[in-house]
GROMACS .gro file of C-alpha atoms in nm:
model
  154
    1MET     CA    1   4.769  10.174  13.605
    2THR     CA    2   5.038   9.969  13.799
    3SER     CA    3   5.106   9.756  13.519
    4LEU     CA    4   5.173  10.060  13.288
    5ILE     CA    5   5.407  10.208  13.574
    6ARG     CA    6   5.590   9.860  13.607
    7SER     CA    7   5.625   9.857  13.207
    8MET     CA    8   5.770  10.212  13.182
    9THR     CA    9   6.006  10.134  13.482
   10LEU     CA   10   6.124   9.815  13.303
   11ALA     CA   11   6.160  10.004  12.967
   12ALA     CA   12   6.344  10.275  13.157
   13GLY     CA   13   6.574  10.044  13.305
   14VAL     CA   14   6.655   9.878  12.958
   15VAL     CA   15   6.716  10.211  12.783
   16CYS     CA   16   6.967  10.298  13.081
   17ALA     CA   17   7.131   9.964  13.050
   18VAL     CA   18   7.212   9.989  12.682
   19PRO     CA   19   7.462  10.250  12.713
   20ALA     CA   20   7.614  10.081  13.004
   21LEU     CA   21   7.634   9.731  12.784
   22ALA     CA   22   7.786   9.919  12.482
   23GLN     CA   23   8.030  10.108  12.720
   24ASP     CA   24   8.135   9.765  12.864
   25ASP     CA   25   8.167   9.624  12.490
   26ALA     CA   26   8.393   9.926  12.409
   27ARG     CA   27   8.595   9.862  12.713
   28ALA     CA   28   8.636   9.501  12.646
   29ALA     CA   29   8.750   9.566  12.281
   30ALA     CA   30   8.975   9.862  12.368
   31GLU     CA   31   9.147   9.653  12.656
   32SER     CA   32   9.178   9.344  12.418
   33TYR     CA   33   9.344   9.555  12.144
   34VAL     CA   34   9.574   9.763  12.387
   35ASN     CA   35   9.676   9.445  12.576
   36SER     CA   36   9.751   9.256  12.256
   37PRO     CA   37  10.115   9.110  12.244
   38VAL     CA   38  10.178   9.354  11.943
   39GLN     CA   39  10.066   9.670  12.144
   40GLN     CA   40  10.248   9.563  12.444
   41GLN     CA   41  10.566   9.515  12.238
   42LEU     CA   42  10.541   9.852  12.095
   43ILE     CA   43  10.491  10.016  12.422
   44SER     CA   44  10.807   9.817  12.529
   45ASP     CA   45  11.002   9.956  12.207
   46LEU     CA   46  10.877  10.283  12.273
   47LEU     CA   47  10.992  10.277  12.640
   48SER     CA   48  11.338  10.112  12.564
   49GLU     CA   49  11.664  10.291  12.632
   50GLU     CA   50  11.727  10.253  12.260
   51ALA     CA   51  11.433  10.453  12.167
   52VAL     CA   52  11.503  10.694  12.408
   53ILE     CA   53  11.862  10.734  12.261
   54ASN     CA   54  11.732  10.781  11.911
   55GLN     CA   55  11.481  11.040  12.006
   56LEU     CA   56  11.773  11.217  12.196
   57ARG     CA   57  11.980  11.224  11.924
   58ALA     CA   58  11.714  11.357  11.697
   59MET     CA   59  11.645  11.649  11.931
   60LEU     CA   60  11.994  11.730  12.047
   61PRO     CA   61  12.267  11.901  11.864
   62PRO     CA   62  12.482  11.658  11.655
   63ASP     CA   63  12.783  11.722  11.868
   64THR     CA   64  12.639  11.631  12.195
   65PRO     CA   65  12.852  11.351  12.341
   66ALA     CA   66  12.740  10.987  12.318
   67GLU     CA   67  12.806  10.938  12.692
   68MET     CA   68  12.575  11.211  12.793
   69ILE     CA   69  12.301  11.089  12.557
   70GLU     CA   70  12.338  10.723  12.698
   71GLU     CA   71  12.335  10.864  13.070
   72VAL     CA   72  12.033  11.079  13.016
   73SER     CA   73  11.848  10.807  12.816
   74VAL     CA   74  11.887  10.557  13.107
   75ILE     CA   75  11.713  10.809  13.350
   76VAL     CA   76  11.453  10.899  13.081
   77ALA     CA   77  11.388  10.536  13.012
   78ASP     CA   78  11.349  10.450  13.381
   79GLU     CA   79  11.101  10.724  13.436
   80LEU     CA   80  10.911  10.636  13.120
   81ASN     CA   81  10.886  10.258  13.229
   82GLY     CA   82  10.713  10.400  13.554
   83THR     CA   83  10.428  10.539  13.330
   84ARG     CA   84  10.345  10.212  13.158
   85ASP     CA   85  10.033  10.129  13.345
   86ALA     CA   86   9.895  10.481  13.304
   87MET     CA   87  10.006  10.480  12.953
   88SER     CA   88   9.793  10.158  12.873
   89ALA     CA   89   9.494  10.304  13.078
   90ALA     CA   90   9.520  10.604  12.880
   91MET     CA   91   9.516  10.426  12.546
   92VAL     CA   92   9.230  10.221  12.642
   93THR     CA   93   9.046  10.550  12.710
   94ALA     CA   94   9.138  10.709  12.398
   95ALA     CA   95   9.045  10.389  12.211
   96MET     CA   96   8.711  10.400  12.333
   97GLN     CA   97   8.660  10.771  12.261
   98ILE     CA   98   8.813  10.736  11.883
   99TYR     CA   99   8.693  10.402  11.775
  100THR     CA  100   8.400  10.212  11.748
  101VAL     CA  101   8.356   9.861  11.895
  102GLU     CA  102   8.376   9.707  11.539
  103GLU     CA  103   8.687   9.918  11.441
  104LEU     CA  104   8.841   9.789  11.768
  105GLN     CA  105   8.771   9.452  11.684
  106ALA     CA  106   8.911   9.481  11.354
  107LEU     CA  107   9.222   9.642  11.474
  108ASP     CA  108   9.290   9.378  11.735
  109THR     CA  109   9.224   9.109  11.475
  110PHE     CA  110   9.466   9.256  11.238
  111SER     CA  111   9.737   9.320  11.498
  112ARG     CA  112   9.713   8.951  11.613
  113SER     CA  113   9.763   8.828  11.251
  114GLU     CA  114  10.095   8.752  11.115
  115VAL     CA  115  10.080   9.033  10.848
  116GLY     CA  116   9.921   9.281  11.081
  117SER     CA  117  10.168   9.206  11.364
  118SER     CA  118  10.459   9.239  11.140
  119ALA     CA  119  10.355   9.580  11.008
  120LEU     CA  120  10.270   9.704  11.348
  121LEU     CA  121  10.600   9.608  11.490
  122LYS     CA  122  10.771   9.825  11.202
  123ALA     CA  123  10.604  10.129  11.336
  124LEU     CA  124  10.891  10.243  11.544
  125PRO     CA  125  11.151  10.179  11.302
  126PHE     CA  126  10.944  10.346  11.025
  127GLN     CA  127  10.904  10.647  11.262
  128GLN     CA  128  11.311  10.664  11.324
  129ALA     CA  129  11.363  10.645  10.950
  130PHE     CA  130  11.136  10.908  10.888
  131VAL     CA  131  11.296  11.133  11.156
  132GLU     CA  132  11.640  11.066  11.041
  133THR     CA  133  11.526  11.155  10.675
  134ILE     CA  134  11.342  11.468  10.766
  135ASP     CA  135  11.552  11.603  11.050
  136PRO     CA  136  11.805  11.807  10.821
  137VAL     CA  137  11.490  11.964  10.651
  138LEU     CA  138  11.347  12.057  10.982
  139ARG     CA  139  11.671  12.171  11.148
  140GLU     CA  140  11.729  12.418  10.826
  141MET     CA  141  11.364  12.525  10.868
  142GLN     CA  142  11.419  12.608  11.234
  143THR     CA  143  11.723  12.803  11.132
  144ASN     CA  144  11.507  13.007  10.886
  145ILE     CA  145  11.233  13.062  11.124
  146ILE     CA  146  11.484  13.198  11.387
  147THR     CA  147  11.645  13.415  11.136
  148ARG     CA  148  11.316  13.559  10.997
  149LEU     CA  149  11.214  13.624  11.351
  150GLN     CA  150  11.512  13.804  11.441
  151THR     CA  151  11.466  14.025  11.131
  152LEU     CA  152  11.144  14.123  11.325
  153GLU     CA  153  11.333  14.263  11.628
  154ASN     CA  154  11.534  14.530  11.407
   0.00000   0.00000   0.00000
């Protein structure tokens, strides 16, 4: 009986350890991906004053003075940079929740390749080009929504 209890205790320990080992693998894969040079550059680009200026220009009316946008962007970029560690930690957590270990390893390998790194570093310029292109359509849509909502009040 004692050997049966020992065997069951050992088996229970192994069963409990498997999820912990998988969690460790997932964390290691997520951290490797998030800490890759490309991902860190993307975070830097996202938190830069230039990115903030572009985002503000897309959100604010076209006649907003450039000086105001630049002053605000300095403050916003500074505050955003203070969140860098929290942002990286949140990316690791999210990556562990969304991707499998194999997917994370594939993303990491891709991001560290010449083609992958080149493609991923184009994400922010791609987004900016998209926003510039779609912005007039979205502004018109917002105007239409406001007009339609105002007719509901009457």
